[in-house]
PDB file of C-alpha atoms in Angstrom:
ATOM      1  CA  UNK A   1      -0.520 -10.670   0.511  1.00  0.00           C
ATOM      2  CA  UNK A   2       1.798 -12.280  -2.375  1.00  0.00           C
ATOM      3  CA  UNK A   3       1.896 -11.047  -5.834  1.00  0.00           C
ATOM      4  CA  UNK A   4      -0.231 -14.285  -7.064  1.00  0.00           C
ATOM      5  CA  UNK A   5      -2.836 -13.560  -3.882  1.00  0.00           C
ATOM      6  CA  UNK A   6      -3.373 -10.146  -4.882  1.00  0.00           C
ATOM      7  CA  UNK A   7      -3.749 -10.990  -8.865  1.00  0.00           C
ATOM      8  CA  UNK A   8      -6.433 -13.433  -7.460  1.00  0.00           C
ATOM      9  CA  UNK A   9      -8.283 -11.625  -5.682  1.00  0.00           C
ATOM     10  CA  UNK A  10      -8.221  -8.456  -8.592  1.00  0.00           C
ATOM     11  CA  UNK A  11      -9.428 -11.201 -10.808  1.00  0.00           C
ATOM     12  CA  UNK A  12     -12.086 -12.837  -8.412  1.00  0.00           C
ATOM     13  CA  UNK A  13     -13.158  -9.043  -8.083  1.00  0.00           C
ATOM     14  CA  UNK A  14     -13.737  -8.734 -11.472  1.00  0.00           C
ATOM     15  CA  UNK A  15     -15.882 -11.758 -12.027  1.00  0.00           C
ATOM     16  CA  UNK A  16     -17.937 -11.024  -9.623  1.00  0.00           C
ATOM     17  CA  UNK A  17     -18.511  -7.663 -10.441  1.00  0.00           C
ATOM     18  CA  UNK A  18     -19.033  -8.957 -14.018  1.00  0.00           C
ATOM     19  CA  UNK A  19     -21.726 -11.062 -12.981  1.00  0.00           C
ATOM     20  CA  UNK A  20     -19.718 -14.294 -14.189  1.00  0.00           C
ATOM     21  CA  UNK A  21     -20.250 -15.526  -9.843  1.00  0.00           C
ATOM     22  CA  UNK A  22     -23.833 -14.629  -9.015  1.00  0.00           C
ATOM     23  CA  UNK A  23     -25.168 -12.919  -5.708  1.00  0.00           C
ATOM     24  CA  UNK A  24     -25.805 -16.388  -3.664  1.00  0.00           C
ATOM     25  CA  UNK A  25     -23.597 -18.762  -5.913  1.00  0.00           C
ATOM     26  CA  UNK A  26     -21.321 -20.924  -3.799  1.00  0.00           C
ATOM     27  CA  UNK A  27     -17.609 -20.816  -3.834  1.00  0.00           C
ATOM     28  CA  UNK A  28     -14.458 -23.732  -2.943  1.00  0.00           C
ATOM     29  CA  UNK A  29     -10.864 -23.252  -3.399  1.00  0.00           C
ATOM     30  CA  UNK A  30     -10.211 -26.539  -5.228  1.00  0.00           C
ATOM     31  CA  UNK A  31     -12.782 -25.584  -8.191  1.00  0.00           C
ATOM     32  CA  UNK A  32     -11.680 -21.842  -7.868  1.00  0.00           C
ATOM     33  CA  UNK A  33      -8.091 -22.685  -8.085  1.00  0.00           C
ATOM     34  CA  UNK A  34      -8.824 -24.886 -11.301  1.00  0.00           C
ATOM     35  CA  UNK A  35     -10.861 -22.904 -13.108  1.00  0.00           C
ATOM     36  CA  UNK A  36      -8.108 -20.187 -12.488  1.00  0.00           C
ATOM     37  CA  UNK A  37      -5.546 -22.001 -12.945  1.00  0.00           C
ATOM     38  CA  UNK A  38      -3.301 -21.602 -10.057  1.00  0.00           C
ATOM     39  CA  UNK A  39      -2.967 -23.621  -6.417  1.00  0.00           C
ATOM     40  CA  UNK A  40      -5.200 -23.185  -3.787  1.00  0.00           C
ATOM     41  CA  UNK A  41      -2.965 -20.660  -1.851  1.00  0.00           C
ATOM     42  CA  UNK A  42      -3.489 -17.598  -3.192  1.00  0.00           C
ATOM     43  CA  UNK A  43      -7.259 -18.478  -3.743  1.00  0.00           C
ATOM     44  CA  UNK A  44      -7.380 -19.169   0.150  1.00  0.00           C
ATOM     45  CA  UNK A  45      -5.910 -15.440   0.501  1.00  0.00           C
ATOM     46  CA  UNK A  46      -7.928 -14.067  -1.680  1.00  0.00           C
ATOM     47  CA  UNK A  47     -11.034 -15.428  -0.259  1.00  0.00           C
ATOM     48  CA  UNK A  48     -10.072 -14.107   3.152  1.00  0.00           C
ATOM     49  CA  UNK A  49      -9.596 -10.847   2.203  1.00  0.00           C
ATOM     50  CA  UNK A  50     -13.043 -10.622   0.141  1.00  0.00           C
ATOM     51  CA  UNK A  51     -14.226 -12.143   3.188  1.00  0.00           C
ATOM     52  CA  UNK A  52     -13.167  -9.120   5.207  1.00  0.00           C
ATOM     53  CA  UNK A  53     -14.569  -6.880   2.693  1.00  0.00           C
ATOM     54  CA  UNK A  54     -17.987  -8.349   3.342  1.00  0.00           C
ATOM     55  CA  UNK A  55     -18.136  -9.350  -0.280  1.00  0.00           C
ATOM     56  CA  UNK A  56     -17.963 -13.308   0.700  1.00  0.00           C
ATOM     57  CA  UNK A  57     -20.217 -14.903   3.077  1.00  0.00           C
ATOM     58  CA  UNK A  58     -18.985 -17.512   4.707  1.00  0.00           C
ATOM     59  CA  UNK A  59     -20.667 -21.436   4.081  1.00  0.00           C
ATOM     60  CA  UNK A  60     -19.562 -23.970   6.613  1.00  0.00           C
ATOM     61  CA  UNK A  61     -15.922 -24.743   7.338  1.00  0.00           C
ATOM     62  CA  UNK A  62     -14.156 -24.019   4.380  1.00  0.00           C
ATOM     63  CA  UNK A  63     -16.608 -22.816   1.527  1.00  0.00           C
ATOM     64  CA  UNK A  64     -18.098 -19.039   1.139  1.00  0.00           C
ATOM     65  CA  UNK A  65     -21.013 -17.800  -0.924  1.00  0.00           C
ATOM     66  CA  UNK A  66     -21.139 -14.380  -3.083  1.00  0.00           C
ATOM     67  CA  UNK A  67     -23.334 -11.584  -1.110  1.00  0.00           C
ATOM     68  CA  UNK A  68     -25.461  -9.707  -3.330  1.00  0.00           C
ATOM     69  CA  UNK A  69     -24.975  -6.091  -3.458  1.00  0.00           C
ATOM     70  CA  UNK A  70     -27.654  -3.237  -3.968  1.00  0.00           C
ATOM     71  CA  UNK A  71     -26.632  -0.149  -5.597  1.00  0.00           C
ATOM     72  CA  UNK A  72     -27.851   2.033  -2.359  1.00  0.00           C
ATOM     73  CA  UNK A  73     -26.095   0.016  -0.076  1.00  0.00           C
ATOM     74  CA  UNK A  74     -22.788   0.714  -2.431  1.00  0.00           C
ATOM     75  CA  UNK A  75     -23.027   4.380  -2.681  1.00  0.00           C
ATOM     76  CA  UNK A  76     -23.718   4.643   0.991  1.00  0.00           C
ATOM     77  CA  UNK A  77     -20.813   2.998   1.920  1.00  0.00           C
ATOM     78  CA  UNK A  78     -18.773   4.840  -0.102  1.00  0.00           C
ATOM     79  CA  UNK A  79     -20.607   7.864   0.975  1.00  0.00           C
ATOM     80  CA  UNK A  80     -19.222   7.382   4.698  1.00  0.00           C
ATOM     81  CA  UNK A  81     -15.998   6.415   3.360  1.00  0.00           C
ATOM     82  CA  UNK A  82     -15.625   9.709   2.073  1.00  0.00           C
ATOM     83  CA  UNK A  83     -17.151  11.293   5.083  1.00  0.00           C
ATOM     84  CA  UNK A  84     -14.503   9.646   7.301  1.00  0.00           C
ATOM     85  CA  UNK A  85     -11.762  10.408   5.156  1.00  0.00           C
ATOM     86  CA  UNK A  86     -12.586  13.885   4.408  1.00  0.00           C
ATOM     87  CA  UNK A  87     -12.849  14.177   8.405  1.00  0.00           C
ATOM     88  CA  UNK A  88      -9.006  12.771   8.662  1.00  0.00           C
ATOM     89  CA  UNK A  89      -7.597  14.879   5.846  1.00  0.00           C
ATOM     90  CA  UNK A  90      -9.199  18.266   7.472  1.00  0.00           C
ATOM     91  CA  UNK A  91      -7.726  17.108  11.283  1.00  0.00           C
ATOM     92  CA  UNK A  92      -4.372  16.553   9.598  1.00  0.00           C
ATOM     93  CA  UNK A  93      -4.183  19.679   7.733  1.00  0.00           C
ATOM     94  CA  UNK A  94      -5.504  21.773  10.777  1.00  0.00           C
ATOM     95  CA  UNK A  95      -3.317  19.378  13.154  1.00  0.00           C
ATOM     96  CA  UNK A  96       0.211  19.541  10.450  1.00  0.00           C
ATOM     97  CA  UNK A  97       1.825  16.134   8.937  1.00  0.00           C
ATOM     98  CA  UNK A  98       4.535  14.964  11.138  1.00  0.00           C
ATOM     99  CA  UNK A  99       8.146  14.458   9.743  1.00  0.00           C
ATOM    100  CA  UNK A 100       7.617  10.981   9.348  1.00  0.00           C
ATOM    101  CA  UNK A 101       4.375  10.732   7.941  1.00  0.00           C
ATOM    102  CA  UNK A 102       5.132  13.622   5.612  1.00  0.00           C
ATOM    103  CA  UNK A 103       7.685  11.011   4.359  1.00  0.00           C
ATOM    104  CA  UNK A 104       5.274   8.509   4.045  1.00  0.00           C
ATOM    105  CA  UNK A 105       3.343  10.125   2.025  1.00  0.00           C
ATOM    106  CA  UNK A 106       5.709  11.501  -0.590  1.00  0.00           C
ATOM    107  CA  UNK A 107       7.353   8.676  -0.723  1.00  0.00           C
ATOM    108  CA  UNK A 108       3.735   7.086  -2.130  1.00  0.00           C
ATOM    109  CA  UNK A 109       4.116   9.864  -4.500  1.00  0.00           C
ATOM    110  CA  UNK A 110       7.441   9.167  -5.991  1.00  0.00           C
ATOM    111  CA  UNK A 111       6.211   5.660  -5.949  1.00  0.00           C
ATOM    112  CA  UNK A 112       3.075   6.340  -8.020  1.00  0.00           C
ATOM    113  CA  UNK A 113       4.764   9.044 -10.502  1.00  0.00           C
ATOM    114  CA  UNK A 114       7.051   6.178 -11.403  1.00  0.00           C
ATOM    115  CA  UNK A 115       4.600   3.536 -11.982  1.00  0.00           C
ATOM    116  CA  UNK A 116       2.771   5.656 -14.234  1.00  0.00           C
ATOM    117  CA  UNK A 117       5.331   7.838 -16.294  1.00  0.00           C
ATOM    118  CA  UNK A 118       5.755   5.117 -18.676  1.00  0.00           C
ATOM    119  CA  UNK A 119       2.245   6.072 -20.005  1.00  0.00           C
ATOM    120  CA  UNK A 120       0.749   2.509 -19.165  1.00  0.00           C
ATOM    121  CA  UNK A 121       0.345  -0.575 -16.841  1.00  0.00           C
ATOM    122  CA  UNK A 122       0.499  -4.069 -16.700  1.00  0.00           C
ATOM    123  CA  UNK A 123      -1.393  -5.946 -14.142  1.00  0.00           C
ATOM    124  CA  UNK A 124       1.905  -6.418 -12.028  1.00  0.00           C
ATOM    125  CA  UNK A 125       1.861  -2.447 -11.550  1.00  0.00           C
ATOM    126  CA  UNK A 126      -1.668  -2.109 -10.369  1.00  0.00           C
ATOM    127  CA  UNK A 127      -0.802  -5.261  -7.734  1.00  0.00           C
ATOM    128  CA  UNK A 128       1.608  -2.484  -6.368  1.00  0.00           C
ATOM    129  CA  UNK A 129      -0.581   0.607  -7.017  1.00  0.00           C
ATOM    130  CA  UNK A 130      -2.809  -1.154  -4.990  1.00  0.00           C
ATOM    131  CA  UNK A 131      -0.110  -1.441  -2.360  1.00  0.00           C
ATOM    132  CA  UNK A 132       0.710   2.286  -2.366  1.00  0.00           C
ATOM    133  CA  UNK A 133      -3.015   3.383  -2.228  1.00  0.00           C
ATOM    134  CA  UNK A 134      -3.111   1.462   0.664  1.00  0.00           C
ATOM    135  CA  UNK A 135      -0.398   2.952   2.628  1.00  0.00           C
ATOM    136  CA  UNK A 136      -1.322   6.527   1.402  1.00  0.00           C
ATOM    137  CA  UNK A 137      -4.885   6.440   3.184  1.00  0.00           C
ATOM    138  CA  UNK A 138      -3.256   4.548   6.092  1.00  0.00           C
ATOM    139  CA  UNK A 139      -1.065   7.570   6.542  1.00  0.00           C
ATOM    140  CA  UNK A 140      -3.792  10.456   6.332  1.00  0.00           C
ATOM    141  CA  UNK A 141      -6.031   8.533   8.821  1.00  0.00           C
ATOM    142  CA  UNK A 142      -2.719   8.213  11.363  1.00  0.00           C
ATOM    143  CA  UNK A 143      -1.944  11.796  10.941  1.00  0.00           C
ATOM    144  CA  UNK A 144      -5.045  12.984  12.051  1.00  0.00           C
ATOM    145  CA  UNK A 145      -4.500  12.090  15.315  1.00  0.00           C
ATOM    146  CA  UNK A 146      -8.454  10.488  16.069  1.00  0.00           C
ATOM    147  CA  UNK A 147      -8.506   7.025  16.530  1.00  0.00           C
ATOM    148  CA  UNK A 148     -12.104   6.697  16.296  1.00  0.00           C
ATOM    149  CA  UNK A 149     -12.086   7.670  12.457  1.00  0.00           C
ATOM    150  CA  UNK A 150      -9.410   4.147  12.306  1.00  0.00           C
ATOM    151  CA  UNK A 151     -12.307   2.321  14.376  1.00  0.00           C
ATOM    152  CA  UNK A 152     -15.023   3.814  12.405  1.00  0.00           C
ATOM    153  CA  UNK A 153     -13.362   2.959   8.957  1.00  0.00           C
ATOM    154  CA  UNK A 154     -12.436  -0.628   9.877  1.00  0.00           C
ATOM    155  CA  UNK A 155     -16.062  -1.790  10.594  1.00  0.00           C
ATOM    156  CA  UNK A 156     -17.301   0.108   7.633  1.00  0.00           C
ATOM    157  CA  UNK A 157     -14.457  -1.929   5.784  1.00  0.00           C
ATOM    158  CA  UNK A 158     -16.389  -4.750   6.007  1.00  0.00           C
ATOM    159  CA  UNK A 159     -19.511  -3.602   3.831  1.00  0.00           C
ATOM    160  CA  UNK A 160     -18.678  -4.559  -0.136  1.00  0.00           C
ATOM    161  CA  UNK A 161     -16.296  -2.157  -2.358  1.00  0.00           C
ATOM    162  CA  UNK A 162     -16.804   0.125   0.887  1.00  0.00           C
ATOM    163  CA  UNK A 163     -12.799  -0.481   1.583  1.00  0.00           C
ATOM    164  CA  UNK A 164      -9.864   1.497   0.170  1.00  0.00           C
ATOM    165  CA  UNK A 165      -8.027  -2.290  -0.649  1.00  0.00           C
ATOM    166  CA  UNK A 166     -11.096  -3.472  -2.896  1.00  0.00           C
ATOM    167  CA  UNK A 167      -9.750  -2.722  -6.530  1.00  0.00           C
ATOM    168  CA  UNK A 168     -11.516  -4.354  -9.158  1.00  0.00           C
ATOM    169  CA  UNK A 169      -9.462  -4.445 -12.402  1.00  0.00           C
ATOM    170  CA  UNK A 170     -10.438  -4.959 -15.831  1.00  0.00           C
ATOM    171  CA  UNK A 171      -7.413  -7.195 -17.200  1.00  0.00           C
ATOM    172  CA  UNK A 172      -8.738  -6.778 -20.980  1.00  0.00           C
ATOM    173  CA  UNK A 173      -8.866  -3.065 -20.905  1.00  0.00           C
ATOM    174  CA  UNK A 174      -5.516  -1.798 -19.344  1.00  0.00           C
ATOM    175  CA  UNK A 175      -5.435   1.478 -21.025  1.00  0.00           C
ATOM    176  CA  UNK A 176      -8.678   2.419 -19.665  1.00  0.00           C
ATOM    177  CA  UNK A 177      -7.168   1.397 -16.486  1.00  0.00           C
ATOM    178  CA  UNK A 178      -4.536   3.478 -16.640  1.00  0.00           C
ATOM    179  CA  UNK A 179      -6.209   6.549 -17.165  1.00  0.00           C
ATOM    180  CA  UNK A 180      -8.589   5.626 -14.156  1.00  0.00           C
ATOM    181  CA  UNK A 181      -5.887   4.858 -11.987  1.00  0.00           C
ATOM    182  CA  UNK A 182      -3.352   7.775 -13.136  1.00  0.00           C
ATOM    183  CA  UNK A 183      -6.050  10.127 -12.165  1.00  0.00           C
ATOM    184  CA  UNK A 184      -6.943   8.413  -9.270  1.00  0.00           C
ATOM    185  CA  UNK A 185      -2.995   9.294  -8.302  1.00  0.00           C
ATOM    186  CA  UNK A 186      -3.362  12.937  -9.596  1.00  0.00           C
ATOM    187  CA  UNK A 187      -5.508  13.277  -6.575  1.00  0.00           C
ATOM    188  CA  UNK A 188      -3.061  11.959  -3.839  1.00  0.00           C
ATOM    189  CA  UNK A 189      -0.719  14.468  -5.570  1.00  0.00           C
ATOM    190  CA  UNK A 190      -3.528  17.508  -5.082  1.00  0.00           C
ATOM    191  CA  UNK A 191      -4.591  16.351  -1.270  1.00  0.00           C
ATOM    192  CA  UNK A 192      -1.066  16.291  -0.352  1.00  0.00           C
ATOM    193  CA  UNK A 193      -0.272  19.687  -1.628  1.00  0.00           C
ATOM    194  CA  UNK A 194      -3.314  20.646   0.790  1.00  0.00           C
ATOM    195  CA  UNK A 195      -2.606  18.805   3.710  1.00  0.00           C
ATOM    196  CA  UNK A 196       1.491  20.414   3.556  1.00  0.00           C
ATOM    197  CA  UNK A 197      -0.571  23.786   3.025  1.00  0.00           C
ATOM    198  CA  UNK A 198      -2.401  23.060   6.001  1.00  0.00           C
ATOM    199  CA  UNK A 199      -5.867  24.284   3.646  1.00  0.00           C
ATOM    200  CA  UNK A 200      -8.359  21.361   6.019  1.00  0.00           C
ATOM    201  CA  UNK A 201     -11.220  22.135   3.612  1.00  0.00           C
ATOM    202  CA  UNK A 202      -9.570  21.668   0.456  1.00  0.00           C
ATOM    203  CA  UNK A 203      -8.055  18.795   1.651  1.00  0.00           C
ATOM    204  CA  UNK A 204     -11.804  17.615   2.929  1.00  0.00           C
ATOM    205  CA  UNK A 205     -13.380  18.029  -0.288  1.00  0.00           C
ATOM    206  CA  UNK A 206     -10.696  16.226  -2.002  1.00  0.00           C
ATOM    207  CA  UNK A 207     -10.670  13.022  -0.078  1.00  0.00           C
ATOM    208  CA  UNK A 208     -14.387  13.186  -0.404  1.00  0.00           C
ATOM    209  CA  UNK A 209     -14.521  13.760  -3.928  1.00  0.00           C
ATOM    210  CA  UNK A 210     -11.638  10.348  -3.858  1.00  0.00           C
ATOM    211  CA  UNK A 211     -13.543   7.819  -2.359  1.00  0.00           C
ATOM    212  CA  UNK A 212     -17.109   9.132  -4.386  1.00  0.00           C
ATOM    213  CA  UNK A 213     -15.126   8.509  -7.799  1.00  0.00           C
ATOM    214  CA  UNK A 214     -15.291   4.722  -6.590  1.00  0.00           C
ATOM    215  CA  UNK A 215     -18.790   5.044  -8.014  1.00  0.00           C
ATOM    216  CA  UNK A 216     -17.796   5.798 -11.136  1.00  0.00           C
ATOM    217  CA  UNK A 217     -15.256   3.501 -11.502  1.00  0.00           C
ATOM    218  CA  UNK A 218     -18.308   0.753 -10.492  1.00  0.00           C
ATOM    219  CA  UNK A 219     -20.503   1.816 -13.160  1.00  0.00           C
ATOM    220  CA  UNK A 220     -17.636   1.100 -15.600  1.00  0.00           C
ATOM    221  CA  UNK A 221     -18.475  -2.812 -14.792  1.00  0.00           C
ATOM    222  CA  UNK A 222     -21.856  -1.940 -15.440  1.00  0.00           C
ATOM    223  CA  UNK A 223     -22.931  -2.277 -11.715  1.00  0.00           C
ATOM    224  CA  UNK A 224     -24.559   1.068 -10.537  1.00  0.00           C
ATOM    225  CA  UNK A 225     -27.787   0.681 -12.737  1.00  0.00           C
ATOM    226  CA  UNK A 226     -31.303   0.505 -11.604  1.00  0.00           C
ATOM    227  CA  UNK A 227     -32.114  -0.118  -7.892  1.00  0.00           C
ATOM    228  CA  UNK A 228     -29.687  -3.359  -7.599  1.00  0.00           C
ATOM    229  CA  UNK A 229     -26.191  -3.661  -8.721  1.00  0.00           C
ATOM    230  CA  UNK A 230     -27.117  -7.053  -9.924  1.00  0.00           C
ATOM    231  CA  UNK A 231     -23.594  -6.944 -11.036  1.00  0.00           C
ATOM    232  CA  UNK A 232     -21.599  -6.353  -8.367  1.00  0.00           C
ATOM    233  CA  UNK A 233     -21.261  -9.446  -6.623  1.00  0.00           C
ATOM    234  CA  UNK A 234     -18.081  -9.136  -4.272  1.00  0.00           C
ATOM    235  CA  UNK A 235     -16.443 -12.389  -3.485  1.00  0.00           C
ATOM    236  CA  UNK A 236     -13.861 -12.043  -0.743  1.00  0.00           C
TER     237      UNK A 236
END
């Protein structure tokens, strides 16, 4: 996805999660594209990918609708993500990180320690954080070796914030974002030391402990509260 598609869909995140598109409220790409001020390209992207991410429903041909999202059915997604990924950081420990992928995965490293050294972000950065997260878990699920963790994790992909790609960002609080983000890197940096080490349960509890901080980060959007996350409505 482009730069703009990706800014899009962090920002179509966001409302949603903010309540500002309600569980059930219809969605077009011409109004969309308007009221965001950009062309109906990246707002097509965008609402393909929230689409895949089971946060958009689709409406006829072209238009989509916002799925509402319970707070259980948030934390048990996330709950299995971290199950699954736990389960491919412990086979690649136990199994050792090819050459290649070893590569891979420092490389994210480098990549992240240099996005954050200068001791903030701007919204282009987290476009590519986003970018380098992605290719990080890619690698730990390859290097397990099971291919039915990759099948398991792609159809629980589809349930809302359940994927590693959906990153809401608050645009009007960067610094907090920073500090969520630049930890959220400090862990790469501690399951990679684990998976070299070939430690399988320290690099388990890690990954798990990864994907569960994704309900933290929801509650800063004020979603996790009560028995429905009336605020986080995904739109994909």
């Amino acid at each position: 996805m482009s730069g703009a598609g990706q800014r899009v869909l962090s920002v179509l995140r966001k409302m949603i999660a903010d309540g500002e598109l309600s569980g059930g409220e219809r969605v077009a790409e011409i109004p969309t594209a308007e009221r965001l001020g950009v062309s109906r390209m990246p707002v097509r992207m965008a609402f393909r990918a929230l689409e895949q991410e089971g946060l958009l429903i689709r409406r006829g041909a072209r238009g989509f609708a916002v799925r509402q999202v319970t707070a259980e059915g948030l934390a048990g997604a996330v709950e299995v993500r971290g199950v699954l990924e736990g389960l491919a950081a412990r086979q690649a420990a136990e199994r050792g990180i090819s050459p290649a992928l070893r590569e891979v995965l420092l490389e994210c490293l480098v990549r992240g320690d240099q996005l954050f050294a200068k001791g903030y972000v701007s919204e282009e950065d987290l476009a590519d954080y986003h970018d380098i997260n992605k290719r990080f878990h890619q690698a730990i699920v390859e290097a397990s070796g099971n291919p039915a963790i990759a099948a398991a994790l792609a159809r629980n992909d589809h349930l809302p914030f359940a994927s590693v790609s959906a990153l809401a960002v608050n645009r009007d609080n960067l610094t907090q974002e920073y500090r969520r983000f630049n930890f959220a890197h400090m862990q790469h940096h501690a399951v990679v030391d684990a998976l070299l080490g070939q430690q399988g349960a320290r690099a388990e509890a890690i990954m798990r402990e990864h994907a569960n901080a994704t309900l933290g980060y929801a509650r800063l959007f004020g979603a996790a509260s009560g028995a429905e996350a009336s605020g986080l409505k995904i739109i994909q």
